[in-house]
mmCIF file of C-alpha atoms in Angstrom:
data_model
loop_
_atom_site.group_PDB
_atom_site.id
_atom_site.type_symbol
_atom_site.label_atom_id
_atom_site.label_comp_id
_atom_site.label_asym_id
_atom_site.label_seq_id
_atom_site.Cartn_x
_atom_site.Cartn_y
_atom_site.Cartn_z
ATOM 1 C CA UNK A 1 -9.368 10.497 -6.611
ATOM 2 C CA UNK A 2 -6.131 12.337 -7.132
ATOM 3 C CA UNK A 3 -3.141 10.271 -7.065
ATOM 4 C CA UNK A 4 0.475 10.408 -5.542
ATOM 5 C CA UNK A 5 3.660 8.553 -6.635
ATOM 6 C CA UNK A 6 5.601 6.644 -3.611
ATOM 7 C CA UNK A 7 8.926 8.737 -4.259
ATOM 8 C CA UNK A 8 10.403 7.516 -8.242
ATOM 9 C CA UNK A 9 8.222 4.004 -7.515
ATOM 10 C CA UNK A 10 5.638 3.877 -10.138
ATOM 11 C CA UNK A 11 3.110 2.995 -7.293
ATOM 12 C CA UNK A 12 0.679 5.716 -7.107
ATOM 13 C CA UNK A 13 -1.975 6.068 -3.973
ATOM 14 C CA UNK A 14 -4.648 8.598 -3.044
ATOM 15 C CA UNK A 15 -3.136 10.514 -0.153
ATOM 16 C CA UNK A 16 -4.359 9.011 2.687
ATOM 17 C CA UNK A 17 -2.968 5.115 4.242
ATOM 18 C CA UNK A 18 -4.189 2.728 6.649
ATOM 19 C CA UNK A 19 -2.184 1.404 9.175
ATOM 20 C CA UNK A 20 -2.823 -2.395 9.857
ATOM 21 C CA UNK A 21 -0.940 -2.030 13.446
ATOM 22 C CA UNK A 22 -4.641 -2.265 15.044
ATOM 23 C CA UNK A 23 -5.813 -5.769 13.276
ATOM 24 C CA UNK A 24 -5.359 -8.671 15.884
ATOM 25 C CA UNK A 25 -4.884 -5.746 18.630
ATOM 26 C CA UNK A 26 -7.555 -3.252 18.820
ATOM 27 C CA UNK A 27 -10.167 -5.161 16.486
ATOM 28 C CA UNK A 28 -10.215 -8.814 15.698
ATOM 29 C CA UNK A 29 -10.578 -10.473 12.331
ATOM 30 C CA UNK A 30 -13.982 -9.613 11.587
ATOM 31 C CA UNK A 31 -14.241 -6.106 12.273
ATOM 32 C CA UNK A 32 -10.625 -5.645 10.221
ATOM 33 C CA UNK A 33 -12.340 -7.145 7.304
ATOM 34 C CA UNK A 34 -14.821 -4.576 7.601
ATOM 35 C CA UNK A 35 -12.721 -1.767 7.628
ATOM 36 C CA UNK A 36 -10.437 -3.262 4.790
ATOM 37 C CA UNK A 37 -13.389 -2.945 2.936
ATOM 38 C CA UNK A 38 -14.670 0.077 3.365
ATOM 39 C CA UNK A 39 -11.531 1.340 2.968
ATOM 40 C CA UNK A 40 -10.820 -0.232 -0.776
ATOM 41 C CA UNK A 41 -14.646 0.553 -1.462
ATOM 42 C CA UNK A 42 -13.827 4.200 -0.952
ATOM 43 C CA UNK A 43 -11.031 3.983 -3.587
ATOM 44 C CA UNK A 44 -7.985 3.698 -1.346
ATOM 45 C CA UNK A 45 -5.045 1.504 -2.254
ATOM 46 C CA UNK A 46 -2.516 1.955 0.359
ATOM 47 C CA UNK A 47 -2.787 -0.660 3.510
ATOM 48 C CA UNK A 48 0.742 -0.325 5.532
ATOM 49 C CA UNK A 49 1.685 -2.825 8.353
ATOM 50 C CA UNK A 50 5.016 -4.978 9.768
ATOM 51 C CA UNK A 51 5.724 -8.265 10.772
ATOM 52 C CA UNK A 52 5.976 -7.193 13.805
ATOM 53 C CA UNK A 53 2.593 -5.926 14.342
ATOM 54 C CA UNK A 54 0.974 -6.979 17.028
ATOM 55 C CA UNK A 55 3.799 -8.663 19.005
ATOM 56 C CA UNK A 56 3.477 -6.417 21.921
ATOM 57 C CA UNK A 57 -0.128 -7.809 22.952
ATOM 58 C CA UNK A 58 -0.377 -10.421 25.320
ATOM 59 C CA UNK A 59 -0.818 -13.535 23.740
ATOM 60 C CA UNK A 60 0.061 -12.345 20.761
ATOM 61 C CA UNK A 61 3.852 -13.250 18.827
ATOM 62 C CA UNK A 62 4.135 -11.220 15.622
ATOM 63 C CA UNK A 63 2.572 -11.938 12.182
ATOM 64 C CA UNK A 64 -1.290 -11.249 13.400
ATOM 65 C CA UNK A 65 -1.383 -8.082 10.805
ATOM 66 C CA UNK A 66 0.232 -9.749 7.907
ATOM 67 C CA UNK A 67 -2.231 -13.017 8.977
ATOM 68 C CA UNK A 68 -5.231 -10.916 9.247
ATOM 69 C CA UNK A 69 -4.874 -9.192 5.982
ATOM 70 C CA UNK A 70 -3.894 -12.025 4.171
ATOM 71 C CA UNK A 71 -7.063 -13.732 4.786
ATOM 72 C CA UNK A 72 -8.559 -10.662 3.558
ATOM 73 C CA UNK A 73 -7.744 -10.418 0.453
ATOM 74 C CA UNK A 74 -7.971 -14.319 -0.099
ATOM 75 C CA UNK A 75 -11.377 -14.137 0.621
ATOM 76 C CA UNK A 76 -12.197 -10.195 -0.718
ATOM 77 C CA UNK A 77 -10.112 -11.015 -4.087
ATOM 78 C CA UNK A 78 -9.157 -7.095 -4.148
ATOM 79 C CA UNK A 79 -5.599 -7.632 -4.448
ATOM 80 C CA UNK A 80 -5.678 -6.118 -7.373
ATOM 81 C CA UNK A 81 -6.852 -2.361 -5.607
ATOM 82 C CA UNK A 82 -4.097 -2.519 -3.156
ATOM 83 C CA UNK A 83 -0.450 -1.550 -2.710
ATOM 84 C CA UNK A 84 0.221 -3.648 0.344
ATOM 85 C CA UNK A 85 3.522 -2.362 2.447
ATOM 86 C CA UNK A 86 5.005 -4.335 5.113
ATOM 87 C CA UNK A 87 8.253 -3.964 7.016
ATOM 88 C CA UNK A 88 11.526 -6.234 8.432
ATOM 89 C CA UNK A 89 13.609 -5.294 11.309
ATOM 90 C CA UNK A 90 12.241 -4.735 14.331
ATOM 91 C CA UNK A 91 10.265 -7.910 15.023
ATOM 92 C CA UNK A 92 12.449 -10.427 16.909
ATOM 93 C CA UNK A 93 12.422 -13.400 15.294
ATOM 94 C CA UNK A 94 13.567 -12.133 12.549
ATOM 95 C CA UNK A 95 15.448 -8.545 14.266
ATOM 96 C CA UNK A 96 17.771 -6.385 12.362
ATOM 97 C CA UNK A 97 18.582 -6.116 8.230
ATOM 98 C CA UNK A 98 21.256 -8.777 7.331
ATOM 99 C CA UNK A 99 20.516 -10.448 4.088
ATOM 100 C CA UNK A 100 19.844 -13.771 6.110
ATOM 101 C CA UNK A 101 17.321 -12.394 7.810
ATOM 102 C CA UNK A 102 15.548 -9.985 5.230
ATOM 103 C CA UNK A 103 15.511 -13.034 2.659
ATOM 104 C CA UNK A 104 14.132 -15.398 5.259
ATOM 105 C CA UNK A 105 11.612 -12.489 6.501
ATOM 106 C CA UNK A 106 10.171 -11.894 3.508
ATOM 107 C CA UNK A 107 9.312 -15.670 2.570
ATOM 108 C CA UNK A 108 6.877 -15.497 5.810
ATOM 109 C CA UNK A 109 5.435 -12.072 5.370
ATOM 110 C CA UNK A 110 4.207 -13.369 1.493
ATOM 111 C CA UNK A 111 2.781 -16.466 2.941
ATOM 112 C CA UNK A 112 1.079 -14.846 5.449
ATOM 113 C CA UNK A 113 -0.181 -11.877 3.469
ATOM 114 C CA UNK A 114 -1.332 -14.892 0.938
ATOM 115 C CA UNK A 115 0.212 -12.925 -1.918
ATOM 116 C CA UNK A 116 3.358 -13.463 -4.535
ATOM 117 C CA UNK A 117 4.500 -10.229 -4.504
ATOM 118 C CA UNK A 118 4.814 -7.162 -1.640
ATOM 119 C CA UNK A 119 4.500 -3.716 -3.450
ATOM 120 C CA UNK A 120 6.257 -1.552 -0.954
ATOM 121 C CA UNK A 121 8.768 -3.596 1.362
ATOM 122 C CA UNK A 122 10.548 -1.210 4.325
ATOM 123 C CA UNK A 123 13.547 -1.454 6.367
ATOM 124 C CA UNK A 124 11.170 -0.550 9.707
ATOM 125 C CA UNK A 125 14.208 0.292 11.371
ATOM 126 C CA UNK A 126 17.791 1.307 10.761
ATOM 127 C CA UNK A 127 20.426 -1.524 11.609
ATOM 128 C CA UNK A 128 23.867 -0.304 11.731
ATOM 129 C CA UNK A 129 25.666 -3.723 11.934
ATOM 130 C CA UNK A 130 25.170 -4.233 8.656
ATOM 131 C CA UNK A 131 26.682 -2.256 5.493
ATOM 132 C CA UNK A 132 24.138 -0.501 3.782
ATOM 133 C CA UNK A 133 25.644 -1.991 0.452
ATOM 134 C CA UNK A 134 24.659 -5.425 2.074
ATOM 135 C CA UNK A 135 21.122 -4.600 2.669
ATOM 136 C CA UNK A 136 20.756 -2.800 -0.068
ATOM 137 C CA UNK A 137 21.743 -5.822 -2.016
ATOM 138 C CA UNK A 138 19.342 -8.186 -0.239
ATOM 139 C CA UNK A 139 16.412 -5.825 -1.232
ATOM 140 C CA UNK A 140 17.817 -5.959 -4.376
ATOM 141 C CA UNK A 141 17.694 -9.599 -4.958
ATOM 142 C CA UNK A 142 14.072 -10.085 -3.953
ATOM 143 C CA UNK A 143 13.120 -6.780 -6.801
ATOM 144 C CA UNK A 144 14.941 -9.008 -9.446
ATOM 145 C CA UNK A 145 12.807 -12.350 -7.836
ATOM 146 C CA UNK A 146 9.553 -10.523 -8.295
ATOM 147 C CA UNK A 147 9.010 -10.774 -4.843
ATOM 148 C CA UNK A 148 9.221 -7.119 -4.067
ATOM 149 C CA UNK A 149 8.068 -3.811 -6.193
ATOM 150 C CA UNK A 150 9.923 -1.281 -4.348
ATOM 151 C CA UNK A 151 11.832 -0.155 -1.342
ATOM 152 C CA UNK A 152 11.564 1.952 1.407
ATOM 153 C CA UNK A 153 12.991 2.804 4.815
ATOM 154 C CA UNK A 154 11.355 3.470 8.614
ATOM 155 C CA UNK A 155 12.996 5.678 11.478
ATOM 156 C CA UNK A 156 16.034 6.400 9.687
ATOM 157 C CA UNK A 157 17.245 9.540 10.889
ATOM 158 C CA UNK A 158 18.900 12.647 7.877
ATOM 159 C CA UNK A 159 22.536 11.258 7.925
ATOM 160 C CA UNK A 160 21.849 7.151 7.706
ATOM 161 C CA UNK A 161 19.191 7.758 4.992
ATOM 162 C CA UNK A 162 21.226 10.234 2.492
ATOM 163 C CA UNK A 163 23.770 7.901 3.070
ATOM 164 C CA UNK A 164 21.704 4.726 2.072
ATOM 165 C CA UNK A 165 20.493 7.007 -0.923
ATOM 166 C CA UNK A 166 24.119 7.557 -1.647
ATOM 167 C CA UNK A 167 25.094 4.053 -1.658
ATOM 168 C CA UNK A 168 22.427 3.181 -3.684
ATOM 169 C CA UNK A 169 23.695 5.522 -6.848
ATOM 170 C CA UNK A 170 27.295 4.318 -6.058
ATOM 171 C CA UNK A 171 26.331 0.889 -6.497
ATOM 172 C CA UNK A 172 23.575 0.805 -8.685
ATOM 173 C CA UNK A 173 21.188 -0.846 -6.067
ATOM 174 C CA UNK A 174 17.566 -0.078 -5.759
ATOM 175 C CA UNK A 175 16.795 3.213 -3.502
ATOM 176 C CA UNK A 176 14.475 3.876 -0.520
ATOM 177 C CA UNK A 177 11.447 5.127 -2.534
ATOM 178 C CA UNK A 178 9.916 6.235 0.576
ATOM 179 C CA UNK A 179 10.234 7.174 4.130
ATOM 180 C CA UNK A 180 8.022 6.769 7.075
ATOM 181 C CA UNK A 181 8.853 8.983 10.007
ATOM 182 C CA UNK A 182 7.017 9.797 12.483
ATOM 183 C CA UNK A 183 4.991 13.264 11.756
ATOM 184 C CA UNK A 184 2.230 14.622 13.125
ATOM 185 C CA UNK A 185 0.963 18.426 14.460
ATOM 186 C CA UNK A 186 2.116 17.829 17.707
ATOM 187 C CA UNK A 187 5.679 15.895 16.534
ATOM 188 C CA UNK A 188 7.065 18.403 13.685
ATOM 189 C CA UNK A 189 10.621 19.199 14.663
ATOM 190 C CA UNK A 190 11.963 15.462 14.034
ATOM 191 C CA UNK A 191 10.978 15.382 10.229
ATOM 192 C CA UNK A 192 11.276 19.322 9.401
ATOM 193 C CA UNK A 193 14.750 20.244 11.115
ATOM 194 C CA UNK A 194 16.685 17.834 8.404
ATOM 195 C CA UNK A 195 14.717 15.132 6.965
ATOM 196 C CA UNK A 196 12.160 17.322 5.365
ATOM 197 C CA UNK A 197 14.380 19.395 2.981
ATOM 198 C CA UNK A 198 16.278 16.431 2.048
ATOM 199 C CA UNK A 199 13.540 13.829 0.697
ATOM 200 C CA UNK A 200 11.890 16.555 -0.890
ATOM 201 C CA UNK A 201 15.654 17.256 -3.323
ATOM 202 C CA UNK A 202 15.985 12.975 -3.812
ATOM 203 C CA UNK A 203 12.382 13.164 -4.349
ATOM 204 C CA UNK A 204 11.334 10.104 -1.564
ATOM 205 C CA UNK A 205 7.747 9.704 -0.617
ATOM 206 C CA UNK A 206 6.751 10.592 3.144
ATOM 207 C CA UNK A 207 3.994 7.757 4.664
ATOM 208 C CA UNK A 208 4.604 9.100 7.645
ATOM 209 C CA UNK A 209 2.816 7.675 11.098
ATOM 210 C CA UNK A 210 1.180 8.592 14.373
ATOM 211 C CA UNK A 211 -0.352 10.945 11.993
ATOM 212 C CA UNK A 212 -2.982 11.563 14.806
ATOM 213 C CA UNK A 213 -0.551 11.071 17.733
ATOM 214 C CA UNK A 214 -1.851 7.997 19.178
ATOM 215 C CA UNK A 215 -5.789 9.453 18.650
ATOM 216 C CA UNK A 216 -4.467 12.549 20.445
ATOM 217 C CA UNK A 217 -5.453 14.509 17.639
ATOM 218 C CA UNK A 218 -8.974 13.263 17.345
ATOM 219 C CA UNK A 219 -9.602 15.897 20.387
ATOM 220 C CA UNK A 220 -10.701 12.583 22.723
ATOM 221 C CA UNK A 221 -8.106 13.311 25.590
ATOM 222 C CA UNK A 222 -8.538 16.666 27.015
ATOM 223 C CA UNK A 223 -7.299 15.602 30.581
ATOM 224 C CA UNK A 224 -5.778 13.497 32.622
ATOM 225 C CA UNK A 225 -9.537 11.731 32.966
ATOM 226 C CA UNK A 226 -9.925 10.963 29.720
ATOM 227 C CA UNK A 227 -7.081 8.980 29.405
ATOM 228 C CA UNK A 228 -8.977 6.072 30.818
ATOM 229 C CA UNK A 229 -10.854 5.567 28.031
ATOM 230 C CA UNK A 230 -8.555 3.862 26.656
ATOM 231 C CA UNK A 231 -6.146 2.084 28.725
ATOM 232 C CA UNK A 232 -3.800 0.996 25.814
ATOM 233 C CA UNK A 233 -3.055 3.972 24.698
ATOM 234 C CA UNK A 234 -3.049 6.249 27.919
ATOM 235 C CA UNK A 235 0.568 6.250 27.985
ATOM 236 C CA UNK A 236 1.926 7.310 24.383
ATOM 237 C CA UNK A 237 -1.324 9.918 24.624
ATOM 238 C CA UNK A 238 -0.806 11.743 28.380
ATOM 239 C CA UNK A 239 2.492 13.298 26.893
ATOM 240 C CA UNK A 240 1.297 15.469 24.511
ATOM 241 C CA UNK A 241 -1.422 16.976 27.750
ATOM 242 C CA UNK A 242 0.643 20.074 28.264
ATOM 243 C CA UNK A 243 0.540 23.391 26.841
ATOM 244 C CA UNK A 244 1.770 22.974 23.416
ATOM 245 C CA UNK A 245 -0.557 19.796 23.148
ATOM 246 C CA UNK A 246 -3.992 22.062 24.647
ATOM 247 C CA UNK A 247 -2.916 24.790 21.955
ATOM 248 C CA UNK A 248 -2.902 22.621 18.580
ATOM 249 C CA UNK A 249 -6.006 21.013 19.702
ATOM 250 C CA UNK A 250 -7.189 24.870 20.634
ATOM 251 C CA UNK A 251 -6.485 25.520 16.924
ATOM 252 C CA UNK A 252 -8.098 22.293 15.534
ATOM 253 C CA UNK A 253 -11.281 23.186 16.918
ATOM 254 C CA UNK A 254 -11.284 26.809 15.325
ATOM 255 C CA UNK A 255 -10.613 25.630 12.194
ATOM 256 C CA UNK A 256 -12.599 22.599 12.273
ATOM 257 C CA UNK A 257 -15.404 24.872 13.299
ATOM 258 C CA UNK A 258 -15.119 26.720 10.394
ATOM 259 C CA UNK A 259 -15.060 23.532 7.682
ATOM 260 C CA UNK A 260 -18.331 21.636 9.291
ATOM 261 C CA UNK A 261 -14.907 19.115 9.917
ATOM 262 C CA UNK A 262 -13.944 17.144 12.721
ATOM 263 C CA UNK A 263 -10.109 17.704 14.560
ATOM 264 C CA UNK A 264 -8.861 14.641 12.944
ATOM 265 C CA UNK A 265 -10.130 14.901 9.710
ATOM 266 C CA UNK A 266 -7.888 18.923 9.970
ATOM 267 C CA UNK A 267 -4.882 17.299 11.373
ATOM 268 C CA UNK A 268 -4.671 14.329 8.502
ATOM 269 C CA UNK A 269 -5.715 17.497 5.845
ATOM 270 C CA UNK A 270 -2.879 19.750 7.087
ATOM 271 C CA UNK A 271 0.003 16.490 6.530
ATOM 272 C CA UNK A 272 -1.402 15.500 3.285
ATOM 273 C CA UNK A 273 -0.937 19.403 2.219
ATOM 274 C CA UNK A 274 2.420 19.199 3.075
ATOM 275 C CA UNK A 275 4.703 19.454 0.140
ATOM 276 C CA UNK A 276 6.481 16.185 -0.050
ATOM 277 C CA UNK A 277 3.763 14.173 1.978
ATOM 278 C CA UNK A 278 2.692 11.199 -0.135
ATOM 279 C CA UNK A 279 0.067 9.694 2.731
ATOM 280 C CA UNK A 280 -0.143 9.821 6.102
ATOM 281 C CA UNK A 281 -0.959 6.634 8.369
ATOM 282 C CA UNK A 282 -3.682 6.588 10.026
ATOM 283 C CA UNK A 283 -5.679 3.364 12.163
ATOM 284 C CA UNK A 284 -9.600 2.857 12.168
ATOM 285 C CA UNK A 285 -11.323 0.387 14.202
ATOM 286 C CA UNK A 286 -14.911 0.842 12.904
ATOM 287 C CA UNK A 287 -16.304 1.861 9.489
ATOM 288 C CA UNK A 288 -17.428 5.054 10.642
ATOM 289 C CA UNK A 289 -13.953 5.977 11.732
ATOM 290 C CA UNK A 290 -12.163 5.179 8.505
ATOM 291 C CA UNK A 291 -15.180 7.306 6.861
ATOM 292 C CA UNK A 292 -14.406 10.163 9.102
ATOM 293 C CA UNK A 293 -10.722 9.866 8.236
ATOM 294 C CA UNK A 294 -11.405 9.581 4.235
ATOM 295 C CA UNK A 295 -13.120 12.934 5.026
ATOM 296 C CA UNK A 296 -9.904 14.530 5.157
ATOM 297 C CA UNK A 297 -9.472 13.932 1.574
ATOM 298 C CA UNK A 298 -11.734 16.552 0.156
ATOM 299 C CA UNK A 299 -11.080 19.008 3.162
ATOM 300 C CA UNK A 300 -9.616 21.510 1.796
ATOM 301 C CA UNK A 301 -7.728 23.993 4.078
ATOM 302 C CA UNK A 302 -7.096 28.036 3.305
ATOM 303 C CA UNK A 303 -3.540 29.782 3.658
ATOM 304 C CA UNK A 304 -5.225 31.275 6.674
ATOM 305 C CA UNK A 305 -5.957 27.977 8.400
ATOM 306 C CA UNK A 306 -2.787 26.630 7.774
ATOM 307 C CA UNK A 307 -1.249 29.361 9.098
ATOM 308 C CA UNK A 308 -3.067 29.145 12.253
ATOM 309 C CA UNK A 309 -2.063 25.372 12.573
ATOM 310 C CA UNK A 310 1.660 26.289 12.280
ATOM 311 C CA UNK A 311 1.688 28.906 14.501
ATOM 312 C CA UNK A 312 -0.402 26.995 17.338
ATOM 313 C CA UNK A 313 2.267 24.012 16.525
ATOM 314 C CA UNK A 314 5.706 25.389 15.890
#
């Protein structure tokens, strides 16, 4: 399988990532060890969660993800076939990027992820209380330690990231390798109007998520009566039911037709042909999802069906 570098990393993925934000929320244990390894099996690498994830359900605190995946690869012993990426920032025991908090952050995403070392470890959020130099500098530390690989950086919007980039050459400190903003057919404007042209001159590596808009994408909500078919989503999905939402789907079924494909294998095919796009996010629950989303892999999509896509979605 062809291989991408995160940004000037020396990790190297196949173009396609799964998001952990559904283990200990939409599946449970078991059926996330299933999809792990189906996932590896197929010759994927990239598994990208938070310690955050799943805070927001109830009953849940924060650290399920990192928990769940850590048993995984205790008992799987595929460490070895995975860049694991996990994030500090948002979750609120340990909110916000001071060195403090990254240094003690990190100690409990390793011991729950059962591993020494995190390959790709990400700012998940901007925090502009704290200099970028003193961030910068934490992450730093924990590269020299071993305890980190590389760097990278989560809704940062065109101005805070060239300016982390630009601190970074100033004062010699590690650089965000990649970026992960959120990108999808239906969410373009965001990443193209500014952060777009600039990660592809610093060469950065785009993981970008809601790759499928919530499951939008798939082509499962059509109306306002399919949103009940999933209650936990029905909410971040019903905004993209309007015109410009019924069009892109319009077009994912045309050129789906054409490929023998499904909508969401087109949508992940049309990111990961995106110059600058290392690999898109994107959550399974079952094996026969992830298999369907591995499909867009191999899809292969002509000037003509691109086209199409960016005209339905501009």
């Amino acid at each position: 399988m062809h291989l991408r570098e995160l940004g000037r990393s020396g990790l190297h993925v196949p173009p396609l990532a799964l998001g952990g934000n559904v283990f200990g929320w939409s599946i449970d244990e078991t059926a996330s060890f299933t999809v792990l390894d189906a996932f590896v099996d197929a010759g994927f690498r990239l598994i990208d969660t938070a310690d955050a994830y799943s805070a927001w359900v109830p009953g849940n605190r924060g650290g399920e993800s990192e928990t769940i995946i850590g048993r995984w690869l205790k008992r799987s012993g595929k460490r070895d076939r995975v860049v694991l990426a996990t994030k500090v920032g948002k979750w609120l025991p340990r909110k916000g990027l001071a060195p403090d908090t990254i240094a003690a952050a990190v100690e409990e995403s390793l011991r729950r992820l059962q591993t020494d070392c995190i390959d790709l470890y990400q700012a998940h959020a901007d925090d502009p209380s704290v200099p970028l130099a003193d961030t910068l500098g934490a992450f730093a530390r924990l590269i020299e330690q071993g305890k980190v690989r590389a760097i990278g950086a989560s809704n940062y919007d065109a101005a805070r990231f060239a300016e982390a980039l630009a601190v970074s050459a100033e004062h010699d400190l590690p650089r965000y390798e990649t970026l992960q903003p959120e990108y999808s057919l239906v969410a373009r404007k965001g990443y193209e109007s500014e952060l777009e042209p600039l990660v592809r001159k610093e060469h950065v590596g785009v993981i970008g998520y809601y790759s499928l808009a919530s499951g939008f994408l798939t082509g499962k909500y059509r109306s306002e009566a399919d949103l009940g078919k999933s209650a936990a989503r029905a909410a971040a999905v019903g905004k993209y039911l309007n015109g410009h939402g019924l069009r892109v789907l319009a077009a994912l079924d045309d050129v789906a037709a054409r490929h023998s494909a499904t909508p969401a294998q087109v949508a992940l095919a049309w990111l990961i042909a995106r110059p600058g796009v290392s690999a898109p996010i994107a959550s399974a629950t079952s094996v026969a999802q992830m298999q369907e989303l591995a499909g867009a892999v191999k899809l292969k999509l002509s000037d003509d069906d691109v086209e199409q896509l960016d005209l339905a979605s501009a």
